[in-house]
Coordinates of C-alpha atoms and ligand atoms in Angstrom, one line a residue:
M1 CA 0.7 0.3 5.1
T2 CA 2.1 -0.3 6.4
R3 CA 0.3 1.7 8.4
R4 CA 1.4 3.7 11.3
S5 CA 0.2 2.4 14.6
P6 CA 0.8 4.9 17.4
V7 CA 1.4 2.0 19.8
S8 CA 4.4 0.8 18.0
M9 CA 5.9 -2.7 17.3
S10 CA 4.6 -4.5 20.3
I11 CA 4.8 -8.0 18.8
A12 CA 2.2 -10.1 20.6
G13 CA 0.3 -13.4 20.0
E14 CA -3.5 -13.5 19.9
R15 CA -3.8 -13.7 23.7
G16 CA -1.5 -10.7 24.1
L17 CA -3.9 -8.4 22.2
P18 CA -7.0 -6.7 23.5
A19 CA -10.0 -9.0 23.4
P20 CA -12.7 -8.3 20.7
S21 CA -16.4 -8.0 21.5
P22 CA -18.4 -11.3 21.4
D23 CA -19.9 -10.2 18.0
A24 CA -16.5 -9.4 16.5
L25 CA -15.1 -12.7 17.8
A26 CA -18.1 -14.6 16.2
H27 CA -17.4 -12.8 12.9
S28 CA -13.7 -13.8 13.1
E29 CA -14.7 -17.4 13.9
R30 CA -16.9 -17.5 10.7
L31 CA -13.9 -16.3 8.6
R32 CA -11.7 -18.9 10.4
S33 CA -14.1 -21.7 9.4
L34 CA -14.1 -20.6 5.8
I35 CA -10.3 -20.6 5.7
V36 CA -10.1 -24.0 7.4
E37 CA -12.5 -25.3 4.7
R38 CA -10.3 -23.9 2.0
I39 CA -7.1 -25.5 3.5
G40 CA -9.0 -28.8 3.8
A41 CA -10.1 -28.7 0.1
A42 CA -6.6 -27.8 -1.0
G43 CA -5.1 -31.0 0.7
G44 CA -3.9 -29.3 3.9
W45 CA -1.8 -26.4 2.6
I46 CA -2.6 -23.0 1.0
S47 CA -0.1 -20.3 0.0
F48 CA 0.2 -17.3 2.3
A49 CA -1.1 -15.1 -0.5
E50 CA -4.3 -17.1 -0.6
Y51 CA -4.6 -16.9 3.2
M52 CA -4.1 -13.1 3.1
Q53 CA -6.6 -12.8 0.2
L54 CA -9.2 -14.5 2.3
A55 CA -8.3 -12.8 5.6
L56 CA -8.6 -9.3 4.0
Y57 CA -11.0 -9.7 1.1
A58 CA -13.3 -12.8 1.5
P59 CA -16.8 -11.5 0.6
A60 CA -18.7 -10.2 3.6
L61 CA -16.0 -11.6 6.0
G62 CA -12.6 -10.3 5.1
Y63 CA -11.0 -7.4 7.0
Y64 CA -11.6 -4.9 4.2
S65 CA -14.8 -6.4 2.9
A66 CA -16.7 -6.4 6.2
G67 CA -17.6 -3.7 8.7
A68 CA -14.6 -3.3 11.1
A69 CA -13.8 0.3 11.8
K70 CA -10.2 -0.1 10.4
F71 CA -9.2 3.6 10.1
G72 CA -8.7 6.3 12.7
D73 CA -8.9 6.4 16.5
E74 CA -11.6 3.8 16.8
G75 CA -10.0 1.5 14.2
D76 CA -6.6 -0.2 13.9
F77 CA -4.3 2.2 12.1
V78 CA -4.1 5.7 10.6
T79 CA -2.8 6.6 7.1
A80 CA -1.3 9.9 5.8
P81 CA -4.6 11.5 4.6
L82 CA -6.1 11.0 8.1
I83 CA -3.0 12.5 9.8
S84 CA -3.2 15.9 8.0
P85 CA -5.1 17.5 5.1
L86 CA -1.6 18.9 4.2
F87 CA -0.8 15.5 2.6
S88 CA -3.8 15.4 0.3
R89 CA -3.6 19.1 -0.6
T90 CA 0.1 19.0 -1.4
C91 CA -0.3 15.9 -3.6
A92 CA -3.3 17.6 -5.2
R93 CA -1.3 20.7 -6.2
R94 CA 1.0 18.5 -8.3
I95 CA -1.8 16.4 -9.7
S96 CA -3.5 19.5 -10.8
R97 CA -0.4 20.7 -12.5
W98 CA 0.2 17.4 -14.3
L99 CA -3.4 17.5 -15.7
S100 CA -2.9 20.8 -17.2
D101 CA 0.7 20.1 -18.4
T102 CA -0.4 16.9 -20.2
G103 CA -3.7 18.1 -21.5
T104 CA -5.7 15.5 -19.6
D105 CA -8.6 16.0 -17.3
A106 CA -9.4 12.9 -15.1
V107 CA -8.2 11.5 -11.7
L108 CA -8.6 7.8 -10.7
E109 CA -8.0 7.0 -7.1
F110 CA -7.3 3.3 -6.2
G111 CA -8.3 2.0 -2.8
P112 CA -9.6 5.3 -1.3
G113 CA -10.2 3.9 2.2
T114 CA -12.3 6.5 4.1
G115 CA -12.5 8.9 1.1
R116 CA -10.5 11.5 3.1
F117 CA -7.8 12.0 0.5
A118 CA -10.5 12.7 -2.2
A119 CA -12.4 15.1 0.1
D120 CA -9.3 17.2 0.8
A121 CA -7.7 16.9 -2.6
L122 CA -10.9 18.0 -4.3
E123 CA -10.8 21.3 -2.6
V124 CA -7.6 22.1 -4.5
L125 CA -8.6 20.3 -7.7
A126 CA -11.9 22.3 -7.9
E127 CA -10.1 25.7 -7.7
P128 CA -10.7 28.0 -10.7
G129 CA -8.5 27.1 -13.6
S130 CA -8.2 23.4 -12.7
A131 CA -8.4 21.1 -15.7
L132 CA -10.2 18.3 -13.6
R133 CA -13.5 17.2 -15.2
R134 CA -13.8 13.7 -13.6
Y135 CA -12.7 12.2 -10.2
A136 CA -13.3 8.4 -10.1
L137 CA -12.8 6.0 -7.2
L138 CA -12.1 2.3 -7.5
E139 CA -12.7 0.4 -4.3
V140 CA -13.0 -3.4 -3.9
S141 CA -14.7 -3.1 -0.5
G142 CA -18.4 -2.5 -0.4
D143 CA -18.2 -1.4 3.2
L144 CA -15.5 1.2 2.4
R145 CA -17.4 2.4 -0.6
A146 CA -20.4 3.2 1.6
R147 CA -18.1 5.1 3.9
Q148 CA -16.6 7.0 1.0
A149 CA -20.1 7.9 -0.2
E150 CA -20.8 9.4 3.3
Q151 CA -17.6 11.3 3.4
L152 CA -18.1 12.7 -0.1
Q153 CA -21.8 13.3 0.0
A154 CA -21.5 17.0 -0.5
V155 CA -19.1 16.6 -3.4
T156 CA -20.9 16.2 -6.8
A157 CA -17.8 15.7 -9.0
V158 CA -17.0 12.1 -7.9
E159 CA -18.1 8.8 -9.3
W160 CA -17.4 5.1 -8.3
V161 CA -16.2 2.7 -10.9
N162 CA -16.0 -1.1 -10.7
E163 CA -13.2 -1.5 -13.1
L164 CA -10.4 0.5 -14.8
P165 CA -12.0 2.9 -17.3
R166 CA -10.8 2.1 -20.9
G167 CA -8.8 4.8 -22.7
F168 CA -8.1 6.6 -19.4
R169 CA -6.3 10.0 -19.8
G170 CA -5.1 11.6 -16.6
V171 CA -3.6 10.9 -13.2
V172 CA -3.9 7.6 -11.2
F173 CA -3.3 7.9 -7.5
A174 CA -2.9 5.0 -4.9
N175 CA -1.8 5.6 -1.3
E176 CA -1.0 2.5 0.7
V177 CA -2.8 0.1 -1.7
L178 CA 0.1 -2.0 -3.0
D179 CA 1.1 -3.2 0.5
A180 CA -2.5 -4.3 1.0
L181 CA -2.3 -6.7 -1.9
P182 CA -1.8 -10.4 -0.8
C183 CA 1.9 -11.3 -0.6
E184 CA 3.7 -14.6 -1.1
R185 CA 6.1 -15.6 1.8
F186 CA 9.4 -17.6 1.4
V187 CA 12.0 -19.1 3.7
V188 CA 15.6 -19.7 2.7
R189 CA 16.6 -23.4 2.8
G190 CA 20.2 -23.9 1.7
E191 CA 20.6 -22.7 -1.9
E192 CA 16.8 -22.6 -2.4
W193 CA 13.8 -20.6 -1.4
W194 CA 10.9 -22.6 -0.2
R195 CA 7.2 -21.5 0.1
L196 CA 5.9 -20.5 3.5
G197 CA 2.2 -21.3 3.5
V198 CA -0.6 -22.1 6.0
G199 CA -1.8 -25.5 7.3
L200 CA -3.8 -26.7 10.3
G201 CA -2.3 -27.7 13.6
S202 CA -3.9 -28.8 16.9
S203 CA -4.3 -25.2 18.0
G204 CA -5.3 -23.5 14.7
F205 CA -3.5 -22.1 11.7
E206 CA 0.2 -22.9 11.5
W207 CA 3.1 -21.9 9.2
R208 CA 4.0 -24.8 6.9
V209 CA 7.1 -24.8 4.7
R210 CA 7.3 -26.8 1.5
P211 CA 9.6 -26.9 -1.6
P212 CA 8.0 -25.4 -4.7
D213 CA 8.1 -28.9 -6.4
G214 CA 5.2 -28.3 -8.8
A215 CA 2.5 -30.0 -6.7
A216 CA 0.8 -26.8 -5.5
P217 CA -0.8 -24.0 -7.6
G218 CA 1.6 -21.1 -8.1
D219 CA 4.8 -23.3 -7.6
T220 CA 6.2 -22.5 -11.1
E221 CA 5.6 -18.8 -10.8
F222 CA 7.2 -18.9 -7.3
V223 CA 10.4 -20.6 -8.6
E224 CA 10.7 -18.0 -11.4
A225 CA 10.2 -15.1 -9.0
A226 CA 12.7 -16.6 -6.5
K227 CA 15.3 -17.2 -9.2
Q228 CA 15.1 -13.6 -10.4
R229 CA 15.5 -12.3 -6.8
I230 CA 18.4 -14.6 -5.9
K231 CA 20.1 -13.4 -9.1
D232 CA 19.5 -9.7 -8.4
L233 CA 20.8 -10.0 -4.8
A234 CA 23.9 -11.9 -6.0
A235 CA 24.6 -9.0 -8.4
Q236 CA 24.7 -6.8 -5.3
E237 CA 27.0 -9.4 -3.6
Q238 CA 24.2 -10.2 -1.2
A239 CA 22.9 -13.6 -0.1
L240 CA 20.2 -14.2 2.4
P241 CA 21.1 -16.5 5.4
E242 CA 19.6 -19.8 6.2
G243 CA 16.1 -19.4 7.8
Y244 CA 15.5 -15.9 6.4
C245 CA 11.8 -15.2 5.8
G246 CA 10.6 -12.6 3.3
E247 CA 7.7 -11.6 1.1
W248 CA 6.8 -10.3 -2.4
H249 CA 3.6 -9.3 -4.1
P250 CA 2.9 -11.9 -6.8
W251 CA -0.1 -10.0 -8.4
L252 CA 1.9 -6.8 -9.0
D253 CA 2.6 -7.7 -12.7
G254 CA -1.1 -8.4 -13.4
W255 CA -2.1 -5.2 -11.6
M256 CA 0.4 -3.1 -13.6
S257 CA -0.4 -4.6 -17.0
A258 CA -4.1 -4.1 -16.4
L259 CA -3.5 -0.5 -15.4
S260 CA -1.3 0.1 -18.5
A261 CA -3.9 -1.5 -20.8
A262 CA -6.6 0.8 -19.5
M263 CA -4.4 4.0 -19.8
D264 CA -3.9 6.0 -23.0
K265 CA -1.9 8.7 -21.5
G266 CA -1.0 10.0 -18.1
V267 CA 0.8 9.8 -14.8
V268 CA 0.6 7.2 -12.0
L269 CA 1.5 8.3 -8.4
L270 CA 2.1 5.5 -5.9
A271 CA 2.9 6.0 -2.2
D272 CA 3.6 3.1 0.1
Y273 CA 5.8 1.8 2.8
G274 CA 8.7 0.1 1.0
L275 CA 12.3 -0.1 -0.2
P276 CA 14.4 -1.0 -3.2
R277 CA 14.8 -4.8 -3.4
Y278 CA 18.3 -5.2 -2.1
Q279 CA 17.4 -3.0 1.0
L280 CA 14.1 -4.8 1.7
L281 CA 15.5 -8.4 1.3
H282 CA 18.4 -7.7 3.6
P283 CA 19.9 -10.0 6.3
D284 CA 19.1 -7.3 9.0
R285 CA 15.4 -8.1 8.5
M286 CA 15.4 -11.9 9.2
Q287 CA 11.6 -12.1 9.6
G288 CA 10.8 -9.9 6.6
S289 CA 8.3 -7.0 6.8
L290 CA 5.0 -8.7 7.4
R291 CA 3.0 -6.6 9.9
C292 CA -0.5 -6.7 11.3
H293 CA -2.5 -3.9 12.9
Y294 CA -5.2 -4.4 15.4
R295 CA -6.6 -1.6 17.6
H296 CA -3.3 0.4 17.2
Y297 CA -1.1 -2.5 18.2
A298 CA 1.4 -3.5 15.5
H299 CA 2.0 -7.2 15.8
G300 CA 3.5 -10.0 13.8
D301 CA 0.9 -12.8 13.9
P302 CA -1.4 -12.9 10.8
F303 CA -3.3 -15.8 12.4
A304 CA -4.5 -13.7 15.3
Y305 CA -8.2 -12.7 14.9
P306 CA -8.5 -13.2 11.1
G307 CA -10.9 -10.6 9.7
L308 CA -10.3 -8.2 12.6
S309 CA -6.7 -7.4 12.0
D310 CA -5.0 -5.7 9.0
I311 CA -2.2 -7.6 7.3
T312 CA 0.5 -5.8 5.3
A313 CA 4.0 -6.2 3.8
W314 CA 6.4 -3.6 2.6
V315 CA 6.6 -3.0 -1.1
D316 CA 9.6 -4.0 -3.2
F317 CA 9.9 -0.9 -5.3
S318 CA 12.4 -2.5 -7.6
A319 CA 9.6 -5.0 -8.4
V320 CA 7.1 -2.2 -9.0
A321 CA 9.6 -0.5 -11.4
E322 CA 10.2 -3.8 -13.3
S323 CA 6.5 -4.5 -13.6
A324 CA 5.8 -1.0 -14.7
C325 CA 8.5 -1.0 -17.4
R326 CA 7.3 -4.4 -18.7
A327 CA 3.8 -2.9 -18.9
G328 CA 4.9 0.1 -20.9
F329 CA 5.4 2.8 -18.3
R330 CA 8.4 5.0 -17.7
V331 CA 9.7 5.3 -14.1
A332 CA 9.8 9.1 -13.9
G333 CA 10.6 9.5 -10.2
F334 CA 11.3 7.6 -7.0
T335 CA 11.9 9.3 -3.7
T336 CA 11.0 9.5 0.0
Q337 CA 7.7 11.0 1.3
T338 CA 9.6 13.9 2.9
A339 CA 11.4 14.8 -0.3
F340 CA 8.3 14.4 -2.4
L341 CA 6.2 16.6 -0.1
M342 CA 8.9 19.2 0.3
G343 CA 9.5 19.4 -3.4
A344 CA 5.8 19.5 -4.1
G345 CA 5.4 22.6 -1.8
I346 CA 4.1 21.4 1.6
E347 CA 5.7 24.5 3.2
Q348 CA 3.6 26.9 1.1
E349 CA 0.5 24.8 1.8
L350 CA 1.3 24.9 5.5
Q351 CA 1.6 28.7 5.4
T352 CA -1.7 29.0 3.6
M353 CA -3.5 26.7 6.1
A354 CA -1.8 28.3 9.2
A355 CA -2.5 31.9 8.0
G356 CA -4.6 33.6 10.7
L357 CA -4.4 30.8 13.2
D358 CA -3.4 31.5 16.8
P359 CA -0.2 29.5 17.4
S360 CA -1.6 28.2 20.6
S361 CA -5.0 27.1 19.1
P362 CA -5.8 23.4 18.7
D363 CA -6.0 23.8 14.9
Y364 CA -2.5 25.2 14.7
L365 CA -1.1 22.6 17.0
S366 CA -2.8 19.8 15.1
L367 CA -1.3 21.2 11.8
A368 CA 2.2 21.3 13.4
R369 CA 1.8 17.8 14.8
G370 CA 0.6 16.4 11.4
T371 CA 3.5 18.0 9.6
R372 CA 6.0 16.4 11.9
T373 CA 4.4 13.0 11.5
L374 CA 4.4 13.3 7.7
L375 CA 8.0 14.5 7.5
L376 CA 10.1 13.2 10.3
P377 CA 12.4 10.4 9.2
G378 CA 11.5 8.3 12.3
E379 CA 7.8 8.7 11.6
M380 CA 6.6 8.4 7.9
G381 CA 9.1 10.6 6.2
E382 CA 11.7 8.0 5.2
S383 CA 9.8 4.7 5.2
V384 CA 7.1 5.8 2.8
K385 CA 8.3 6.1 -0.8
F386 CA 6.7 7.9 -3.7
M387 CA 7.0 6.5 -7.3
M388 CA 5.9 8.4 -10.4
L389 CA 5.2 6.4 -13.6
T390 CA 4.3 8.0 -16.9
K391 CA 2.8 6.7 -20.1
N392 CA 2.8 8.4 -23.5
I393 CA 4.0 11.7 -22.0
D394 CA 6.5 13.6 -24.1
E395 CA 9.5 15.0 -22.2
H396 CA 8.6 18.5 -23.1
E397 CA 5.2 18.2 -21.6
M398 CA 6.5 17.8 -18.0
L399 CA 9.7 19.7 -17.4
D400 CA 11.8 19.5 -14.2
E401 CA 9.2 17.9 -12.0
P402 CA 10.2 19.4 -8.6
S403 CA 8.5 16.9 -6.4
F404 CA 11.0 14.2 -7.4
A405 CA 14.1 16.4 -8.2
L406 CA 15.0 17.1 -4.6
R407 CA 16.2 13.6 -3.9
D408 CA 16.2 11.3 -7.0
L409 CA 16.5 7.7 -5.7
R410 CA 15.9 5.9 -9.0
D411 CA 19.6 4.6 -9.0
S412 CA 18.8 2.6 -5.9
L413 CA 16.1 0.5 -7.6
Ligands
SAM501 C1 -4.6 0.6 3.8 S1 -6.0 1.0 2.9 C2 -5.5 2.6 2.3 C3 -6.7 3.6 2.1 C4 -6.4 5.0 1.6 N1 -5.7 5.0 0.3 C5 -5.6 5.7 2.6 O1 -4.5 6.1 2.4 O2 -6.2 6.0 3.7 C6 -6.0 0.0 1.4 C7 -7.2 0.3 0.5 O3 -7.0 -0.4 -0.7 C8 -8.2 -1.1 -1.0 N2 -7.9 -2.1 -2.1 C9 -7.1 -3.2 -1.8 N3 -7.0 -3.9 -3.0 C10 -7.6 -3.2 -4.0 C11 -7.7 -3.3 -5.4 N4 -7.2 -4.4 -6.0 N5 -8.4 -2.4 -6.1 C12 -8.9 -1.3 -5.4 N6 -8.8 -1.1 -4.1 C13 -8.1 -2.0 -3.4 C14 -8.8 -1.4 0.3 O4 -10.1 -1.9 0.3 C15 -8.5 -0.1 1.0 O5 -9.5 0.9 0.7

């Protein structure tokens, strides 16, 4: 989420990025006009969350809703399931175990992207003895749904759902979905946090700061969320300096309560780039964690090529834990990707997949490369975190979960 762009952190403006094709540029201009209209209708200012919602999810035009390649070499970024099948297979071993331990039989995957995770995970989940009876995919993007159907055409056990299934019993999985939810941006002004939104200037979209004085939709919620964060940081003897910019995900609470309302019993496994609150909102990160990905360039300008560039912000896992607890979940685990995958048995999975391969063969080298990218601290190993939530699970049903025992980071939340 977010995402890993092989050409790393070259922060560039629109003109510093590779030029899109004329068709892609025309598409971006249509989306730009729609957002300009919205800003005009709102009196000259919209929140950054509204801008991001339109840029990523406006019907037929947003980055995820429309046909840009997005994933893989021809796209803008790669995610863990595309880096190596080891990721999905290792997660699937634990998911399979949780289904049988808790007497449940369904998996629901949120935001499946290309469908690669499901394709690889289902090889493990379909092994003899597995409790799985139903694998459902929930995807907001029609374009990605079509790609998932193509990826999974040989698999009969999957189905697509438009909303959370009622009375769900099983495991919910979401990789790099929370950081694709629209985020609110703020800037520190004296003792207060002000809203950083989007207006129109002579050369296009511009950042516009305003105090949350009740005149714009969402101001009241913004003030509440800011107060809570200022109080939490003060408890850690931390204050953010003047001019600091940061983000949070305002729809997290709603997402979590809808998930809990739909769930009778089960486990939620979330994986995303992120940190506990006091590490994420830290003076070392004066410009926050907002990042855009376009043709494998990671850049910092969300106004460059709207609809052609991914936008993402790191997840505040303290906020995820708070929303989860309010919604009736228990935070059963929080750790790094490396610790999760090691605890979940990636080494055994690697041995199985590498068995019989010549160490100089392309398949072996690709497995080795993928393992490094998933596990090395400077790659995804430390920056991606895993969180496990449970609902209506008795302690005795899931004993000593090894995937979170190796490095329990819940104290840092
Ligand atoms: C960065 S991609 C990650 C895709 C995939 N999980 C992976 O790891 O490759 C984010 C995905 O979440 C989807 N998405 C975003 N908001 C969603 C929502 N509210 N419900 C379901 N899917 C959502 C996007 O359309 C996209 O498929």
